[in-house]
Amino acid sequence: METSTMTVETKPKCEIIDYKGRKIVFTDISGARPEDAIPAFERTTVLVPTLGEKGALSLVDAKDARFNTDLISKIKEVVKKNNPYVKATAVCGLSSLTSLMVNSIITFTGRKMKLFDTIEEGKEWLIGQ
């Protein structure tokens, strides 16, 4: 008997969400391959400036995302470009290894950024900034 498997493809995305009356730029790369995550980070350079200088709160869900040197380079580039507009960034769902990579990005860019286990924890921290 033949069985078929249905694959649900995760599409990385970047959008502005509302959380308790605050606008947050939400970049969802959960489960993404590096080449699929890059366009989502590029989109932040369009959305983030619309919230004004130091007006953007940024949330990244990176649970089960895969990283490579191209993606890390793109993230560093985008973080630097968006720095004048971002007040704070919460990154959620990282493994120990990817946490080390993100900590190097924090050091490299000087961004106010904090790591969280869950999206809810990240949102709560962001609205307190």
Coordinates of C-alpha atoms in Angstrom, one line a residue:
M1 CA 0.0 0.0 0.0
E2 CA 1.3 3.4 -1.0
T3 CA 1.4 6.2 1.6
S4 CA 1.8 9.8 0.8
T5 CA 3.4 12.4 3.1
M6 CA 2.2 15.9 3.2
T7 CA 4.9 18.5 3.8
V8 CA 4.1 21.8 5.3
E9 CA 6.6 24.4 4.2
T10 CA 7.5 27.1 6.5
K11 CA 7.7 30.4 4.7
P12 CA 10.0 32.9 6.5
K13 CA 8.3 36.2 6.9
C14 CA 8.7 39.7 8.3
E15 CA 5.7 41.8 9.2
I16 CA 4.5 44.4 11.7
I17 CA 2.3 42.9 14.5
D18 CA 0.4 44.6 17.3
Y19 CA 1.0 43.3 20.8
K20 CA -0.8 45.0 23.7
G21 CA -1.0 48.2 21.7
R22 CA 2.6 48.3 20.6
K23 CA 3.9 47.7 17.1
I24 CA 6.6 45.0 16.8
V25 CA 8.5 44.1 13.7
F26 CA 8.2 40.3 13.8
T27 CA 10.7 38.2 11.7
D28 CA 9.7 34.6 11.7
I29 CA 12.4 32.3 10.4
S30 CA 11.4 29.3 12.4
G31 CA 12.4 26.1 10.7
A32 CA 13.9 27.9 7.8
R33 CA 16.9 27.2 5.7
P34 CA 19.5 30.0 5.5
E35 CA 18.7 30.8 1.8
D36 CA 15.0 31.2 2.7
A37 CA 15.6 33.3 5.8
I38 CA 17.7 35.9 4.0
P39 CA 14.8 37.6 2.2
A40 CA 12.9 37.9 5.5
F41 CA 15.8 39.8 7.0
E42 CA 16.1 42.0 3.9
R43 CA 12.4 42.9 4.4
T44 CA 13.2 44.4 7.8
T45 CA 15.2 47.2 6.2
V46 CA 11.9 48.3 4.6
L47 CA 9.6 47.9 7.6
V48 CA 11.8 49.0 10.5
P49 CA 12.5 52.6 9.3
T50 CA 8.7 53.2 9.0
L51 CA 8.5 53.2 12.8
G52 CA 10.9 56.1 13.2
E53 CA 14.3 56.7 14.7
K54 CA 14.7 54.4 17.8
G55 CA 11.0 53.6 17.4
A56 CA 11.1 50.0 16.3
L57 CA 10.8 47.0 18.6
S58 CA 12.1 43.8 16.8
L59 CA 11.2 40.2 17.5
V60 CA 12.9 37.3 15.8
D61 CA 11.6 33.7 16.1
A62 CA 14.5 31.5 15.1
K63 CA 13.3 28.1 16.5
D64 CA 14.8 25.3 14.5
A65 CA 16.2 27.7 11.9
R66 CA 19.4 26.7 10.2
F67 CA 22.3 29.2 9.9
N68 CA 25.3 29.4 7.7
T69 CA 28.0 32.1 7.0
D70 CA 25.9 33.8 4.3
L71 CA 22.9 34.2 6.7
I72 CA 25.1 35.4 9.6
S73 CA 26.7 38.0 7.3
K74 CA 23.2 39.1 6.1
I75 CA 22.0 39.4 9.7
K76 CA 25.0 41.5 10.7
E77 CA 24.5 43.8 7.7
V78 CA 20.8 44.2 8.4
V79 CA 21.3 44.8 12.1
K80 CA 23.9 47.5 11.4
K81 CA 21.6 49.2 8.8
N82 CA 18.6 49.1 11.1
N83 CA 20.4 50.2 14.3
P84 CA 19.3 53.9 14.1
Y85 CA 15.7 52.8 14.0
V86 CA 15.6 49.9 16.5
K87 CA 15.1 50.5 20.2
A88 CA 15.4 46.8 21.2
T89 CA 15.4 43.3 19.8
A90 CA 14.3 40.0 21.3
V91 CA 15.4 36.7 19.7
C92 CA 13.6 33.5 20.6
G93 CA 14.0 29.8 20.2
L94 CA 17.8 29.5 19.8
S95 CA 19.9 26.5 20.6
S96 CA 23.1 26.8 22.7
L97 CA 25.2 26.9 19.5
T98 CA 23.1 29.5 17.7
S99 CA 22.9 31.6 21.0
L100 CA 26.7 31.9 20.8
M101 CA 26.4 33.1 17.2
V102 CA 23.8 35.7 18.1
N103 CA 25.9 36.9 21.1
S104 CA 28.7 37.5 18.6
I105 CA 26.2 39.6 16.5
I106 CA 25.2 41.6 19.6
T107 CA 28.9 42.3 20.3
F108 CA 29.6 43.2 16.6
T109 CA 26.6 45.6 16.3
G110 CA 26.1 47.0 19.7
R111 CA 22.4 46.4 19.4
K112 CA 20.2 46.2 22.6
M113 CA 19.3 42.6 22.1
K114 CA 18.2 39.8 24.5
L115 CA 17.6 36.1 24.0
F116 CA 14.5 34.3 25.2
D117 CA 13.2 30.7 25.1
T118 CA 9.6 31.7 24.0
I119 CA 8.0 34.4 21.8
E120 CA 5.7 35.4 24.6
E121 CA 8.7 36.1 26.9
G122 CA 10.3 38.2 24.1
K123 CA 7.1 40.2 23.5
E124 CA 6.7 41.0 27.2
W125 CA 10.3 42.2 27.5
L126 CA 10.0 44.3 24.3
I127 CA 6.9 46.2 25.5
G128 CA 8.7 47.1 28.7
Q129 CA 11.5 48.8 26.7

